[in-house]
Amino acid sequence: MSVRKPRSPHAGRVTMQDVARRVGVSAITVSRALRTPDKVAEALRLRIVQACEELGYVPNHAASALASARSQTIVVLIPSLSNVVFVDILAGIKEVLDRHGYHMLIGVTGYGPDEEEGLLRKYLQHSPDGLILTGIDHSPSVWELLRARGLPTVHTIETLDGGEHMSVGFSQFDSGYAAGRHLVERGCRRIGIVGAQLDPRSLRRCEGCRQALRDAGLYDAALEIMTPEKSSIGLGASLLQDLHAAHPDCDAVFFCNDDLAQGAVFQCGRLGLAVPQRMAIVGFHDLAGSAWTTPPLSTIATPRYQIGAAAAGLLMRHLAGEAVAERHVDLGFTLVQRETS
């Protein structure tokens, strides 16, 4: 009785050399087309991709990483996947990484510093080539971990004042200040501030608005509502009603997120409060639905997609060995005045 020889796990596996023979190029060209597609003519790249699909070739990233000391992986940590703000940033990151043959390992921290540290430690085991993190507020353990590993890192949504890391964002404080100043200039005098989630960035933009009111001599702590609850349209409607019930003379409100402000606009309609004549409202981020509330919402527009693209671009230039002259990029914000203020 003959004994069948065990089949090698690699038997029949399509290799990069097989793809190269199908296209009539070298294996190095195939590797370049898959790893750095922007460095290969588009027509040739498409032929290589087609050959990979026809042959069923799947790149062995582990082997490639060992050969090149590069994993072609970037770790991206964000607080939430349900918040469109971070989805927009991810879209910008992905477009740039795709062009350079990199892919993302996405971690969701849930706004928790301990969760951020745990995810970072876990994903560092995959030997990423770089990191893109949200914000500049990290636990001492995370900062120490970043220092010890020495990986190129870009912080998003806010900018650092210096240091070895890179950053792309805008001033949360200044944008909140602009919102508060706008309401003052529109003639409002009893101006409320409503914040939810209470992550460091929301707190900073609320503090900016607070300072604008202080500078105008109009700040009243009684007109503030701060809650750790998750920001939502329903919560905004509820908090507007609470604020109006407690302080019927309140004539304007800055909301730290557009979904809250959208809910407030809807609730004003239910309560018969004319907007902006009786109640002016300003939101933050200029989300997709904000131009379509009744009336359309005034807000602070933030360049979320551009932040993601610029952050990934900085990282790609750094990994390519290019000199990065501007390591901290402030993309600014825009006050969009519509009909609620």
XYZ file of C-alpha atoms in Angstrom:
341
model
C 0.000 0.000 0.000
C 1.504 3.280 -1.079
C 1.576 6.256 1.237
C 0.558 9.553 -0.321
C 3.167 12.218 0.207
C 1.753 15.190 2.094
C 1.111 18.121 -0.205
C 3.184 21.195 0.464
C 1.053 24.061 1.684
C 2.698 26.139 -1.049
C 1.911 23.703 -3.862
C -0.170 25.306 -6.557
C 0.124 28.777 -5.003
C 0.315 31.522 -7.609
C 3.496 33.550 -7.216
C 4.543 37.036 -8.209
C 6.785 35.431 -10.851
C 3.686 33.822 -12.417
C 2.071 37.247 -12.710
C 5.264 38.691 -14.178
C 5.386 35.978 -16.842
C 1.722 36.555 -17.737
C 2.300 40.288 -18.258
C 5.794 39.981 -19.737
C 7.594 42.086 -17.133
C 9.941 41.456 -14.224
C 8.772 40.423 -10.769
C 10.268 43.685 -9.496
C 7.904 45.633 -11.757
C 4.936 43.646 -10.452
C 6.034 44.333 -6.884
C 6.388 48.040 -7.617
C 2.948 48.190 -9.246
C 1.334 46.613 -6.173
C 3.318 48.446 -3.505
C 3.781 51.904 -5.017
C 1.253 52.131 -7.882
C 1.953 55.834 -8.469
C 5.450 54.884 -9.716
C 4.169 52.641 -12.535
C 2.490 53.740 -15.763
C -1.269 53.445 -15.386
C -1.737 51.204 -18.437
C 0.885 48.768 -17.162
C -0.499 48.853 -13.654
C -3.959 47.913 -14.938
C -2.493 44.983 -16.919
C -0.760 43.744 -13.775
C -3.900 44.095 -11.678
C -5.882 42.219 -14.329
C -3.309 39.418 -14.379
C -3.456 39.162 -10.589
C -7.233 38.818 -10.742
C -7.124 36.246 -13.540
C -4.494 34.099 -11.823
C -5.887 34.589 -8.318
C -2.654 36.057 -7.013
C -2.735 37.383 -3.438
C 0.386 39.272 -2.267
C 2.195 37.839 0.743
C 2.535 40.985 2.845
C 4.380 39.186 5.610
C 7.113 38.083 3.216
C 7.242 41.527 1.643
C 7.630 43.146 5.033
C 10.527 40.851 5.907
C 12.237 41.557 2.594
C 11.795 45.322 2.645
C 11.589 46.066 6.388
C 8.273 47.732 5.531
C 4.819 46.407 6.375
C 2.973 48.875 4.083
C 0.594 49.335 7.002
C -0.444 52.494 8.823
C -2.274 52.305 12.141
C -5.120 54.835 12.393
C -6.861 55.325 15.731
C -10.161 57.232 15.879
C -12.701 57.708 18.691
C -15.800 56.562 16.775
C -17.034 55.041 13.528
C -20.571 56.330 14.053
C -19.433 59.970 14.060
C -19.247 61.183 10.457
C -16.464 63.593 11.416
C -14.033 60.698 11.761
C -15.432 58.826 8.779
C -14.631 61.883 6.641
C -11.086 61.966 8.006
C -10.682 58.253 7.245
C -11.822 58.844 3.661
C -9.055 61.413 3.173
C -6.456 59.120 4.713
C -7.523 56.140 2.614
C -7.359 57.965 -0.696
C -3.752 58.986 -0.130
C -2.630 55.649 1.302
C -4.229 53.785 -1.608
C -2.207 55.831 -4.088
C 0.986 54.832 -2.302
C 0.172 51.147 -1.871
C -0.424 51.341 1.877
C -3.373 50.054 3.844
C -4.890 50.979 7.214
C -5.317 49.136 10.460
C -8.213 51.050 12.049
C -8.801 51.075 15.781
C -11.790 52.654 17.546
C -10.960 54.012 20.995
C -14.465 55.015 22.104
C -12.937 58.265 23.398
C -11.183 56.267 26.137
C -7.477 56.857 26.924
C -7.065 53.332 28.316
C -8.668 51.855 25.198
C -6.359 53.960 23.044
C -3.307 52.630 24.856
C -4.534 49.034 24.610
C -5.214 49.287 20.884
C -1.883 50.959 20.257
C 0.013 48.209 22.051
C -1.945 45.560 20.139
C -1.450 47.119 16.722
C 2.239 47.831 17.261
C 2.672 44.043 17.201
C 1.890 44.237 13.465
C 4.995 46.401 12.916
C 3.239 49.326 11.216
C 5.302 51.839 9.289
C 3.571 54.816 10.897
C 0.705 56.060 13.041
C -2.141 58.531 12.597
C -3.813 59.441 15.888
C -6.789 61.619 16.794
C -6.138 64.753 18.787
C -3.205 65.735 20.949
C -4.530 64.578 24.328
C -3.014 61.195 25.113
C -2.212 59.480 28.390
C 1.382 59.646 29.692
C 1.673 55.926 28.910
C 0.781 56.520 25.250
C 3.275 59.373 24.919
C 5.956 57.166 26.459
C 5.045 54.327 24.096
C 5.298 56.664 21.113
C 8.671 57.925 22.298
C 10.017 54.418 22.888
C 8.952 53.060 19.484
C 10.017 56.131 17.530
C 7.544 55.548 14.688
C 6.603 58.522 12.494
C 3.325 59.815 13.904
C 0.776 62.385 12.751
C -1.850 63.807 15.113
C -5.095 65.014 13.534
C -7.891 67.550 14.176
C -5.576 69.706 16.272
C -2.028 70.964 15.865
C 0.912 70.540 18.201
C 3.136 73.453 19.156
C 6.262 71.586 18.137
C 8.120 68.406 18.977
C 9.203 65.390 16.991
C 5.715 64.374 15.833
C 3.666 65.879 12.999
C 0.134 67.285 13.183
C -2.678 68.498 10.918
C -5.801 70.270 12.107
C -7.119 73.583 13.326
C -7.601 75.459 16.586
C -10.604 74.148 18.484
C -10.416 77.131 20.830
C -10.284 79.725 18.048
C -13.174 78.132 16.172
C -15.344 78.155 19.286
C -14.332 81.753 19.909
C -15.418 82.677 16.378
C -18.847 81.124 16.979
C -19.338 83.022 20.221
C -18.119 86.283 18.729
C -20.506 85.854 15.809
C -23.510 85.564 18.147
C -22.382 88.657 20.042
C -22.040 90.616 16.809
C -25.531 89.517 15.758
C -26.881 91.348 18.805
C -27.594 88.354 21.056
C -27.163 89.031 24.767
C -28.289 85.921 26.663
C -26.118 83.326 24.983
C -26.047 79.699 26.079
C -23.400 77.028 25.503
C -24.326 73.358 25.145
C -21.710 70.617 25.067
C -22.019 66.844 24.884
C -19.610 63.885 24.784
C -17.117 66.227 26.506
C -14.024 64.902 24.773
C -11.050 67.311 24.978
C -11.796 68.882 21.584
C -15.440 69.637 22.435
C -14.343 71.147 25.727
C -11.789 73.376 24.022
C -14.262 74.735 21.472
C -16.756 75.417 24.289
C -14.028 77.228 26.196
C -13.337 79.327 23.103
C -17.006 80.362 22.939
C -16.991 81.000 26.681
C -14.002 83.331 26.318
C -15.694 85.273 23.528
C -18.665 85.859 25.824
C -16.389 86.871 28.688
C -14.620 89.378 26.447
C -18.010 90.885 25.586
C -19.108 90.926 29.230
C -21.971 88.538 28.463
C -20.897 85.220 29.967
C -23.365 83.586 32.355
C -22.451 80.142 33.695
C -26.148 79.451 34.371
C -26.728 79.343 30.614
C -24.397 76.367 30.125
C -25.364 72.715 29.847
C -22.541 70.174 29.758
C -23.302 66.454 29.555
C -21.124 63.399 28.874
C -23.987 61.857 26.882
C -23.300 60.961 23.266
C -24.073 63.809 20.874
C -27.241 63.300 18.809
C -30.169 65.131 17.214
C -32.524 63.867 19.907
C -30.239 65.024 22.690
C -29.958 68.468 21.099
C -33.739 68.819 21.006
C -34.034 67.758 24.640
C -31.296 70.081 25.879
C -32.721 73.058 23.984
C -36.055 72.467 25.682
C -34.373 72.181 29.101
C -32.401 75.381 28.569
C -35.437 77.320 27.384
C -37.572 76.094 30.274
C -34.978 77.112 32.857
C -34.009 80.393 31.166
C -36.770 81.662 28.864
C -34.772 84.862 28.256
C -31.978 82.888 26.546
C -31.822 84.256 22.980
C -28.970 82.252 21.411
C -27.086 78.966 21.854
C -23.776 77.605 20.617
C -23.805 73.810 20.290
C -20.503 71.933 20.220
C -21.731 69.638 17.398
C -24.072 70.070 14.442
C -26.286 67.113 15.318
C -27.126 68.795 18.624
C -27.789 72.078 16.830
C -29.987 70.377 14.225
C -32.100 68.889 17.002
C -32.361 72.325 18.624
C -33.649 73.867 15.379
C -36.321 71.172 15.106
C -37.316 71.653 18.743
C -37.605 75.419 18.323
C -40.165 74.737 15.608
C -42.159 72.542 17.972
C -42.003 75.140 20.738
C -42.979 77.996 18.448
C -39.648 79.812 18.964
C -38.828 81.808 15.840
C -35.278 81.188 14.614
C -33.242 83.361 14.646
C -35.484 86.202 15.825
C -36.287 84.600 19.172
C -33.520 82.010 19.343
C -30.297 82.129 17.315
C -28.387 78.857 16.913
C -24.846 78.045 15.791
C -23.460 74.526 15.430
C -20.087 73.006 14.703
C -18.608 70.938 11.832
C -21.102 71.769 9.025
C -22.443 68.238 8.670
C -24.293 67.234 5.493
C -27.808 67.897 6.817
C -27.066 71.308 8.284
C -27.757 73.203 5.071
C -31.198 71.574 4.907
C -32.708 72.247 8.306
C -35.581 74.763 8.436
C -34.131 77.323 8.586
C -30.642 76.270 7.391
C -28.114 76.037 10.209
C -25.274 78.496 10.794
C -22.168 76.585 11.793
C -18.391 76.305 11.867
C -17.201 74.323 8.838
C -14.180 72.103 9.448
C -11.961 70.588 6.701
C -12.232 66.974 7.815
C -11.465 65.187 4.543
C -8.567 67.564 3.870
C -7.172 66.887 7.349
C -7.097 63.149 6.658
C -5.512 63.571 3.230
C -2.908 66.032 4.497
C -2.028 63.810 7.476
C -1.508 60.779 5.235
C 0.452 62.905 2.781
C 2.812 64.092 5.521
C 3.384 60.513 6.603
C 4.022 59.293 3.057
C 6.582 62.032 2.411
C 8.326 61.242 5.657
C 8.455 57.512 4.872
C 9.803 58.294 1.400
C 12.693 60.131 3.000
C 11.591 63.546 1.801
C 12.295 66.616 3.872
C 9.063 67.784 5.513
C 9.438 71.523 5.974
C 6.037 72.163 7.549
C 5.456 69.523 10.214
C 2.433 71.194 11.816
C -0.282 72.190 9.364
C -3.183 74.434 10.405
C -5.951 74.090 7.800
C -8.219 76.559 9.587
C -12.017 76.674 9.759
C -14.841 78.700 8.213
C -17.798 80.424 9.855
C -20.775 79.572 7.640
C -23.601 81.997 8.324
C -26.918 80.677 7.122
C -30.357 81.534 8.501
C -30.259 80.496 12.164
C -28.128 83.462 13.226
